[in-house]
PDB file of C-alpha atoms in Angstrom:
ATOM      1  CA  UNK A   1     125.874 130.640 138.181  1.00 44.00           C
ATOM      2  CA  UNK A   2     128.313 128.119 140.615  1.00 46.00           C
ATOM      3  CA  UNK A   3     129.603 129.048 143.268  1.00 51.00           C
ATOM      4  CA  UNK A   4     133.188 128.611 142.392  1.00 46.00           C
ATOM      5  CA  UNK A   5     134.253 127.955 146.382  1.00 49.00           C
ATOM      6  CA  UNK A   6     133.037 124.468 145.678  1.00 48.00           C
ATOM      7  CA  UNK A   7     134.762 123.766 142.962  1.00 48.00           C
ATOM      8  CA  UNK A   8     137.095 121.240 143.380  1.00 48.00           C
ATOM      9  CA  UNK A   9     140.336 122.279 145.906  1.00 46.00           C
ATOM     10  CA  UNK A  10     142.833 121.429 142.922  1.00 47.00           C
ATOM     11  CA  UNK A  11     141.424 123.091 140.428  1.00 51.00           C
ATOM     12  CA  UNK A  12     141.691 126.461 142.509  1.00 52.00           C
ATOM     13  CA  UNK A  13     145.069 125.952 142.965  1.00 54.00           C
ATOM     14  CA  UNK A  14     146.633 125.076 140.037  1.00 54.00           C
ATOM     15  CA  UNK A  15     144.801 128.001 138.603  1.00 64.00           C
ATOM     16  CA  UNK A  16     142.014 130.330 140.737  1.00 75.00           C
ATOM     17  CA  UNK A  17     142.458 133.532 138.675  1.00 80.00           C
ATOM     18  CA  UNK A  18     141.315 131.882 135.631  1.00 80.00           C
ATOM     19  CA  UNK A  19     138.451 129.625 136.349  1.00 82.00           C
ATOM     20  CA  UNK A  20     136.591 132.448 138.603  1.00 82.00           C
ATOM     21  CA  UNK A  21     137.239 134.250 134.955  1.00 82.00           C
ATOM     22  CA  UNK A  22     136.202 131.095 133.622  1.00 85.00           C
ATOM     23  CA  UNK A  23     138.917 131.124 131.210  1.00 83.00           C
ATOM     24  CA  UNK A  24     140.173 126.821 130.404  1.00 85.00           C
ATOM     25  CA  UNK A  25     143.411 127.190 130.732  1.00 84.00           C
ATOM     26  CA  UNK A  26     146.250 125.882 127.714  1.00 83.00           C
ATOM     27  CA  UNK A  27     146.546 122.892 126.868  1.00 81.00           C
ATOM     28  CA  UNK A  28     150.212 123.022 127.460  1.00 82.00           C
ATOM     29  CA  UNK A  29     149.944 124.304 131.551  1.00 80.00           C
ATOM     30  CA  UNK A  30     150.682 121.858 133.545  1.00 76.00           C
ATOM     31  CA  UNK A  31     150.405 117.500 133.308  1.00 77.00           C
ATOM     32  CA  UNK A  32     148.260 118.635 137.067  1.00 80.00           C
ATOM     33  CA  UNK A  33     146.397 121.136 135.290  1.00 82.00           C
ATOM     34  CA  UNK A  34     142.516 120.821 136.609  1.00 82.00           C
ATOM     35  CA  UNK A  35     141.041 123.355 134.790  1.00 84.00           C
ATOM     36  CA  UNK A  36     141.218 122.006 131.039  1.00 84.00           C
ATOM     37  CA  UNK A  37     138.179 119.113 132.110  1.00 86.00           C
ATOM     38  CA  UNK A  38     136.381 121.479 128.170  1.00 86.00           C
ATOM     39  CA  UNK A  39     138.796 120.512 126.432  1.00 84.00           C
ATOM     40  CA  UNK A  40     139.046 117.007 128.348  1.00 84.00           C
ATOM     41  CA  UNK A  41     135.772 116.293 127.485  1.00 86.00           C
ATOM     42  CA  UNK A  42     134.625 115.852 131.072  1.00 87.00           C
ATOM     43  CA  UNK A  43     131.664 114.990 131.847  1.00 92.00           C
ATOM     44  CA  UNK A  44     129.273 113.140 134.348  1.00 94.00           C
ATOM     45  CA  UNK A  45     127.370 110.033 133.743  1.00 96.00           C
ATOM     46  CA  UNK A  46     124.076 111.006 132.576  1.00 95.00           C
ATOM     47  CA  UNK A  47     121.520 109.363 129.951  1.00 95.00           C
ATOM     48  CA  UNK A  48     117.548 110.294 128.289  1.00 94.00           C
ATOM     49  CA  UNK A  49     114.869 108.519 130.165  1.00 91.00           C
ATOM     50  CA  UNK A  50     111.041 109.697 129.784  1.00 86.00           C
ATOM     51  CA  UNK A  51     110.038 112.415 132.835  1.00 78.00           C
ATOM     52  CA  UNK A  52     106.746 114.523 133.031  1.00 73.00           C
ATOM     53  CA  UNK A  53     107.151 116.345 130.676  1.00 70.00           C
ATOM     54  CA  UNK A  54     108.082 113.880 128.416  1.00 81.00           C
ATOM     55  CA  UNK A  55     112.510 113.299 127.436  1.00 88.00           C
ATOM     56  CA  UNK A  56     114.936 114.625 129.840  1.00 91.00           C
ATOM     57  CA  UNK A  57     117.537 114.486 131.402  1.00 94.00           C
ATOM     58  CA  UNK A  58     118.268 112.094 133.658  1.00 96.00           C
ATOM     59  CA  UNK A  59     122.242 111.413 136.682  1.00 96.00           C
ATOM     60  CA  UNK A  60     123.257 107.631 136.662  1.00 96.00           C
ATOM     61  CA  UNK A  61     125.843 108.962 139.653  1.00 96.00           C
ATOM     62  CA  UNK A  62     125.637 110.603 142.343  1.00 97.00           C
ATOM     63  CA  UNK A  63     126.867 114.280 141.158  1.00 96.00           C
ATOM     64  CA  UNK A  64     128.241 116.854 143.884  1.00 95.00           C
ATOM     65  CA  UNK A  65     127.432 121.290 143.922  1.00 94.00           C
ATOM     66  CA  UNK A  66     130.027 122.345 141.461  1.00 91.00           C
ATOM     67  CA  UNK A  67     130.283 118.847 138.910  1.00 93.00           C
ATOM     68  CA  UNK A  68     131.100 120.003 136.056  1.00 93.00           C
ATOM     69  CA  UNK A  69     127.841 117.956 134.986  1.00 96.00           C
ATOM     70  CA  UNK A  70     127.756 118.093 130.936  1.00 94.00           C
ATOM     71  CA  UNK A  71     129.075 119.894 127.934  1.00 93.00           C
ATOM     72  CA  UNK A  72     126.251 121.511 125.453  1.00 93.00           C
ATOM     73  CA  UNK A  73     127.570 120.808 122.012  1.00 91.00           C
ATOM     74  CA  UNK A  74     125.653 121.006 118.029  1.00 91.00           C
ATOM     75  CA  UNK A  75     126.907 123.431 114.834  1.00 92.00           C
ATOM     76  CA  UNK A  76     128.012 127.024 115.269  1.00 91.00           C
ATOM     77  CA  UNK A  77     126.813 129.137 113.322  1.00 91.00           C
ATOM     78  CA  UNK A  78     126.634 133.160 113.270  1.00 91.00           C
ATOM     79  CA  UNK A  79     123.586 135.659 114.248  1.00 90.00           C
ATOM     80  CA  UNK A  80     122.386 135.167 110.586  1.00 92.00           C
ATOM     81  CA  UNK A  81     121.804 131.887 110.421  1.00 93.00           C
ATOM     82  CA  UNK A  82     120.024 131.343 113.710  1.00 90.00           C
ATOM     83  CA  UNK A  83     117.454 133.715 112.732  1.00 89.00           C
ATOM     84  CA  UNK A  84     116.957 131.392 109.377  1.00 92.00           C
ATOM     85  CA  UNK A  85     117.202 128.010 111.307  1.00 90.00           C
ATOM     86  CA  UNK A  86     113.941 130.346 113.925  1.00 86.00           C
ATOM     87  CA  UNK A  87     111.964 131.040 111.038  1.00 89.00           C
ATOM     88  CA  UNK A  88     112.265 127.677 109.513  1.00 90.00           C
ATOM     89  CA  UNK A  89     112.191 125.886 112.117  1.00 87.00           C
ATOM     90  CA  UNK A  90     108.618 128.066 113.543  1.00 84.00           C
ATOM     91  CA  UNK A  91     106.853 127.578 109.739  1.00 88.00           C
ATOM     92  CA  UNK A  92     107.738 123.520 110.431  1.00 87.00           C
ATOM     93  CA  UNK A  93     105.860 124.192 114.385  1.00 84.00           C
ATOM     94  CA  UNK A  94     108.170 123.116 116.093  1.00 81.00           C
ATOM     95  CA  UNK A  95     108.020 125.016 119.561  1.00 71.00           C
ATOM     96  CA  UNK A  96     111.053 123.595 121.403  1.00 72.00           C
ATOM     97  CA  UNK A  97     114.467 125.388 120.993  1.00 71.00           C
ATOM     98  CA  UNK A  98     117.238 123.938 121.458  1.00 83.00           C
ATOM     99  CA  UNK A  99     119.515 127.015 120.223  1.00 85.00           C
ATOM    100  CA  UNK A 100     122.097 128.416 122.879  1.00 85.00           C
ATOM    101  CA  UNK A 101     123.972 131.919 122.413  1.00 85.00           C
ATOM    102  CA  UNK A 102     127.729 131.583 123.349  1.00 85.00           C
ATOM    103  CA  UNK A 103     129.123 135.640 122.309  1.00 82.00           C
ATOM    104  CA  UNK A 104     129.030 136.619 119.278  1.00 86.00           C
ATOM    105  CA  UNK A 105     127.859 132.796 117.414  1.00 89.00           C
ATOM    106  CA  UNK A 106     125.670 129.789 118.410  1.00 90.00           C
ATOM    107  CA  UNK A 107     125.620 127.021 119.056  1.00 91.00           C
ATOM    108  CA  UNK A 108     122.334 124.780 117.845  1.00 91.00           C
ATOM    109  CA  UNK A 109     121.869 121.792 118.592  1.00 91.00           C
ATOM    110  CA  UNK A 110     117.929 121.229 117.112  1.00 89.00           C
ATOM    111  CA  UNK A 111     119.254 118.693 114.968  1.00 87.00           C
ATOM    112  CA  UNK A 112     122.324 117.342 115.155  1.00 87.00           C
ATOM    113  CA  UNK A 113     123.973 117.122 119.216  1.00 89.00           C
ATOM    114  CA  UNK A 114     124.473 115.474 122.080  1.00 91.00           C
ATOM    115  CA  UNK A 115     122.562 114.904 125.159  1.00 93.00           C
ATOM    116  CA  UNK A 116     123.309 118.043 126.785  1.00 93.00           C
ATOM    117  CA  UNK A 117     120.439 119.272 124.762  1.00 91.00           C
ATOM    118  CA  UNK A 118     117.476 116.999 126.945  1.00 91.00           C
ATOM    119  CA  UNK A 119     117.270 118.817 129.817  1.00 92.00           C
ATOM    120  CA  UNK A 120     114.924 120.429 130.425  1.00 89.00           C
ATOM    121  CA  UNK A 121     113.476 124.103 131.302  1.00 88.00           C
ATOM    122  CA  UNK A 122     112.872 124.205 135.651  1.00 89.00           C
ATOM    123  CA  UNK A 123     112.174 127.533 137.519  1.00 89.00           C
ATOM    124  CA  UNK A 124     113.969 126.692 140.047  1.00 91.00           C
ATOM    125  CA  UNK A 125     117.310 123.993 138.640  1.00 93.00           C
ATOM    126  CA  UNK A 126     119.910 121.793 139.556  1.00 95.00           C
ATOM    127  CA  UNK A 127     122.027 123.152 137.300  1.00 95.00           C
ATOM    128  CA  UNK A 128     123.309 126.640 135.515  1.00 93.00           C
ATOM    129  CA  UNK A 129     124.465 127.117 131.780  1.00 91.00           C
ATOM    130  CA  UNK A 130     127.954 128.743 131.532  1.00 91.00           C
ATOM    131  CA  UNK A 131     129.894 129.372 129.759  1.00 90.00           C
ATOM    132  CA  UNK A 132     134.020 129.591 128.718  1.00 90.00           C
ATOM    133  CA  UNK A 133     137.193 131.178 126.992  1.00 87.00           C
ATOM    134  CA  UNK A 134     138.676 128.075 125.569  1.00 84.00           C
ATOM    135  CA  UNK A 135     142.288 128.870 124.408  1.00 73.00           C
ATOM    136  CA  UNK A 136     142.339 128.708 120.482  1.00 65.00           C
ATOM    137  CA  UNK A 137     139.710 127.504 119.550  1.00 68.00           C
ATOM    138  CA  UNK A 138     137.423 129.228 117.946  1.00 73.00           C
ATOM    139  CA  UNK A 139     137.024 133.344 118.061  1.00 74.00           C
ATOM    140  CA  UNK A 140     134.003 134.989 119.197  1.00 74.00           C
ATOM    141  CA  UNK A 141     132.532 131.841 120.738  1.00 82.00           C
ATOM    142  CA  UNK A 142     132.841 130.593 124.390  1.00 86.00           C
ATOM    143  CA  UNK A 143     131.796 127.072 125.358  1.00 89.00           C
ATOM    144  CA  UNK A 144     128.307 126.249 127.514  1.00 91.00           C
ATOM    145  CA  UNK A 145     128.191 124.026 129.849  1.00 93.00           C
ATOM    146  CA  UNK A 146     126.168 122.818 132.636  1.00 95.00           C
ATOM    147  CA  UNK A 147     127.467 122.821 136.323  1.00 94.00           C
ATOM    148  CA  UNK A 148     125.838 120.625 139.386  1.00 95.00           C
ATOM    149  CA  UNK A 149     124.632 124.234 141.965  1.00 94.00           C
ATOM    150  CA  UNK A 150     123.143 121.679 143.945  1.00 94.00           C
ATOM    151  CA  UNK A 151     124.714 117.902 145.119  1.00 96.00           C
ATOM    152  CA  UNK A 152     122.185 116.105 142.704  1.00 96.00           C
ATOM    153  CA  UNK A 153     121.345 112.524 143.682  1.00 96.00           C
ATOM    154  CA  UNK A 154     120.717 108.976 141.137  1.00 96.00           C
ATOM    155  CA  UNK A 155     118.105 109.626 138.996  1.00 94.00           C
ATOM    156  CA  UNK A 156     116.765 112.444 139.233  1.00 95.00           C
ATOM    157  CA  UNK A 157     116.007 115.058 136.403  1.00 94.00           C
ATOM    158  CA  UNK A 158     119.208 117.208 135.747  1.00 95.00           C
ATOM    159  CA  UNK A 159     117.142 120.197 134.916  1.00 93.00           C
ATOM    160  CA  UNK A 160     118.866 124.061 133.487  1.00 92.00           C
ATOM    161  CA  UNK A 161     117.526 127.180 133.540  1.00 89.00           C
ATOM    162  CA  UNK A 162     117.276 128.435 130.013  1.00 84.00           C
ATOM    163  CA  UNK A 163     117.224 132.424 130.453  1.00 76.00           C
ATOM    164  CA  UNK A 164     113.977 135.292 130.067  1.00 59.00           C
ATOM    165  CA  UNK A 165     115.870 136.348 127.572  1.00 52.00           C
ATOM    166  CA  UNK A 166     114.004 134.804 124.508  1.00 55.00           C
ATOM    167  CA  UNK A 167     112.675 134.330 120.514  1.00 55.00           C
ATOM    168  CA  UNK A 168     110.654 131.755 122.145  1.00 61.00           C
ATOM    169  CA  UNK A 169     107.332 132.724 124.669  1.00 66.00           C
ATOM    170  CA  UNK A 170     105.825 129.490 126.746  1.00 75.00           C
ATOM    171  CA  UNK A 171     104.235 128.112 129.565  1.00 78.00           C
ATOM    172  CA  UNK A 172     105.996 126.604 131.881  1.00 82.00           C
ATOM    173  CA  UNK A 173     105.136 123.900 133.149  1.00 80.00           C
ATOM    174  CA  UNK A 174     108.139 122.579 135.049  1.00 82.00           C
ATOM    175  CA  UNK A 175     106.455 122.813 138.118  1.00 80.00           C
ATOM    176  CA  UNK A 176     108.091 124.234 140.849  1.00 84.00           C
ATOM    177  CA  UNK A 177     107.107 126.666 144.026  1.00 85.00           C
ATOM    178  CA  UNK A 178     107.977 129.506 142.191  1.00 85.00           C
ATOM    179  CA  UNK A 179     107.602 128.711 139.350  1.00 85.00           C
ATOM    180  CA  UNK A 180     106.641 131.736 136.627  1.00 81.00           C
ATOM    181  CA  UNK A 181     104.031 129.982 134.608  1.00 80.00           C
ATOM    182  CA  UNK A 182     106.150 131.230 130.942  1.00 77.00           C
ATOM    183  CA  UNK A 183     109.195 130.719 129.852  1.00 77.00           C
ATOM    184  CA  UNK A 184     111.654 133.517 127.951  1.00 69.00           C
ATOM    185  CA  UNK A 185     110.084 137.323 127.850  1.00 61.00           C
ATOM    186  CA  UNK A 186     106.244 138.034 126.754  1.00 58.00           C
ATOM    187  CA  UNK A 187     106.589 140.261 124.313  1.00 54.00           C
ATOM    188  CA  UNK A 188     105.182 143.289 124.444  1.00 56.00           C
ATOM    189  CA  UNK A 189     102.297 144.471 122.086  1.00 55.00           C
ATOM    190  CA  UNK A 190     102.965 147.696 120.740  1.00 54.00           C
ATOM    191  CA  UNK A 191     100.623 150.769 122.172  1.00 57.00           C
ATOM    192  CA  UNK A 192      97.803 151.726 119.842  1.00 61.00           C
ATOM    193  CA  UNK A 193      99.211 155.117 119.704  1.00 64.00           C
ATOM    194  CA  UNK A 194      95.311 157.877 121.253  1.00 65.00           C
ATOM    195  CA  UNK A 195      93.753 159.486 118.850  1.00 65.00           C
ATOM    196  CA  UNK A 196      94.162 162.893 118.736  1.00 66.00           C
ATOM    197  CA  UNK A 197      90.777 165.110 117.655  1.00 68.00           C
ATOM    198  CA  UNK A 198      91.249 167.708 115.031  1.00 67.00           C
ATOM    199  CA  UNK A 199      91.549 171.379 117.058  1.00 70.00           C
ATOM    200  CA  UNK A 200      89.975 173.842 115.646  1.00 69.00           C
ATOM    201  CA  UNK A 201      90.852 177.251 113.546  1.00 70.00           C
ATOM    202  CA  UNK A 202      92.040 180.155 115.579  1.00 66.00           C
ATOM    203  CA  UNK A 203      89.487 182.761 114.702  1.00 65.00           C
ATOM    204  CA  UNK A 204      91.849 185.724 114.791  1.00 64.00           C
ATOM    205  CA  UNK A 205      90.681 189.051 116.811  1.00 64.00           C
ATOM    206  CA  UNK A 206      90.795 192.335 115.354  1.00 61.00           C
ATOM    207  CA  UNK A 207      92.913 194.912 117.059  1.00 61.00           C
ATOM    208  CA  UNK A 208      91.209 196.758 119.769  1.00 61.00           C
ATOM    209  CA  UNK A 209      90.731 200.455 118.754  1.00 56.00           C
ATOM    210  CA  UNK A 210      92.734 202.715 120.743  1.00 56.00           C
ATOM    211  CA  UNK A 211      89.902 205.403 121.743  1.00 54.00           C
ATOM    212  CA  UNK A 212      90.519 208.838 123.171  1.00 53.00           C
ATOM    213  CA  UNK A 213      89.367 209.267 127.318  1.00 54.00           C
ATOM    214  CA  UNK A 214      86.173 212.114 127.838  1.00 54.00           C
ATOM    215  CA  UNK A 215      86.695 213.351 130.129  1.00 51.00           C
ATOM    216  CA  UNK A 216      84.600 214.702 132.634  1.00 55.00           C
ATOM    217  CA  UNK A 217      85.108 218.721 133.302  1.00 56.00           C
ATOM    218  CA  UNK A 218      83.405 219.761 136.915  1.00 59.00           C
ATOM    219  CA  UNK A 219      80.598 222.307 136.729  1.00 64.00           C
ATOM    220  CA  UNK A 220      81.406 225.297 138.152  1.00 62.00           C
ATOM    221  CA  UNK A 221      79.742 227.474 140.485  1.00 68.00           C
ATOM    222  CA  UNK A 222      77.614 230.380 139.618  1.00 72.00           C
ATOM    223  CA  UNK A 223      80.214 232.658 141.651  1.00 73.00           C
ATOM    224  CA  UNK A 224      83.182 231.063 139.763  1.00 67.00           C
ATOM    225  CA  UNK A 225      81.579 231.755 136.977  1.00 69.00           C
ATOM    226  CA  UNK A 226      80.597 234.684 137.385  1.00 71.00           C
ATOM    227  CA  UNK A 227      84.245 235.352 138.012  1.00 67.00           C
ATOM    228  CA  UNK A 228      85.635 234.276 134.629  1.00 63.00           C
ATOM    229  CA  UNK A 229      82.566 236.557 132.744  1.00 67.00           C
ATOM    230  CA  UNK A 230      84.538 239.149 134.472  1.00 65.00           C
ATOM    231  CA  UNK A 231      88.359 238.288 133.938  1.00 60.00           C
ATOM    232  CA  UNK A 232      87.097 237.811 130.111  1.00 61.00           C
ATOM    233  CA  UNK A 233      85.838 240.933 129.953  1.00 62.00           C
ATOM    234  CA  UNK A 234      88.667 242.665 131.051  1.00 61.00           C
ATOM    235  CA  UNK A 235      90.906 241.474 129.088  1.00 55.00           C
ATOM    236  CA  UNK A 236      88.579 242.337 126.276  1.00 57.00           C
ATOM    237  CA  UNK A 237      90.314 244.641 124.200  1.00 52.00           C
ATOM    238  CA  UNK A 238      92.088 244.153 121.111  1.00 50.00           C
ATOM    239  CA  UNK A 239      95.729 244.547 120.687  1.00 50.00           C
ATOM    240  CA  UNK A 240      95.471 246.729 119.200  1.00 50.00           C
ATOM    241  CA  UNK A 241      93.931 248.787 121.788  1.00 57.00           C
ATOM    242  CA  UNK A 242      96.462 248.307 124.408  1.00 54.00           C
ATOM    243  CA  UNK A 243      99.074 249.776 122.770  1.00 53.00           C
ATOM    244  CA  UNK A 244      96.569 252.800 121.460  1.00 53.00           C
ATOM    245  CA  UNK A 245      96.918 252.844 125.179  1.00 52.00           C
ATOM    246  CA  UNK A 246      99.967 252.310 125.975  1.00 52.00           C
ATOM    247  CA  UNK A 247     101.543 254.790 123.316  1.00 54.00           C
ATOM    248  CA  UNK A 248      98.274 257.462 125.036  1.00 51.00           C
ATOM    249  CA  UNK A 249     100.668 257.081 128.231  1.00 48.00           C
ATOM    250  CA  UNK A 250     103.508 257.747 126.294  1.00 48.00           C
ATOM    251  CA  UNK A 251     102.671 261.194 125.365  1.00 47.00           C
ATOM    252  CA  UNK A 252     101.681 262.652 128.579  1.00 41.00           C
ATOM    253  CA  UNK A 253     104.174 261.538 130.066  1.00 46.00           C
ATOM    254  CA  UNK A 254     106.603 263.681 127.264  1.00 46.00           C
ATOM    255  CA  UNK A 255     103.746 267.076 127.859  1.00 42.00           C
TER     256      UNK A 255
END
């Protein structure tokens, strides 16, 4: 993202809030309004020529940081059409994809577009891609513009970072010191679920049988056994004998 403070003072003076929010002013804003660079197609002088990685976009003049370099133009298509085109390009073994997401829609200059599509990827680019809202344009679409994020000299190759959230994943050959080695985001390979061992059926144990505990009586001494024997002899009279004894005593008292 380019530093807003580096954009020309005239633009910031006319519409500071709109510029900060990346909203272009309306056509009837003012005669001196400078925040209509996309509608007026304000671009730097650029050209396509051979570079170290094939064809690339180059500057034909010095460009200051914060200047609008070019507009990324091409057919504006919905998501469904974009997915169909990606499959078609893959069947044709096309390694280069040019589609950019512009909000709910996509701009795809793969088959027809302007020179901006020749900007190569770099891990240390001299341009950034910004999305700007244009009044009166297609709903759900924001224009893609390339803004210089550092001073660019005439003849320098113009590069931009394609981003990490892409449907492609290929080797990067930008040659920068901070090169990650890859363009796009690597697809995570699905992790195979671990094989679960078959559990053996649990054997149900029989409920424990409750057994009354055997109480061991203590052994008696000879003296204790003799006392018990005398005690039993004393009470060995039957109930009849006891009644007879009681009635005899009663009769004796009456005499």
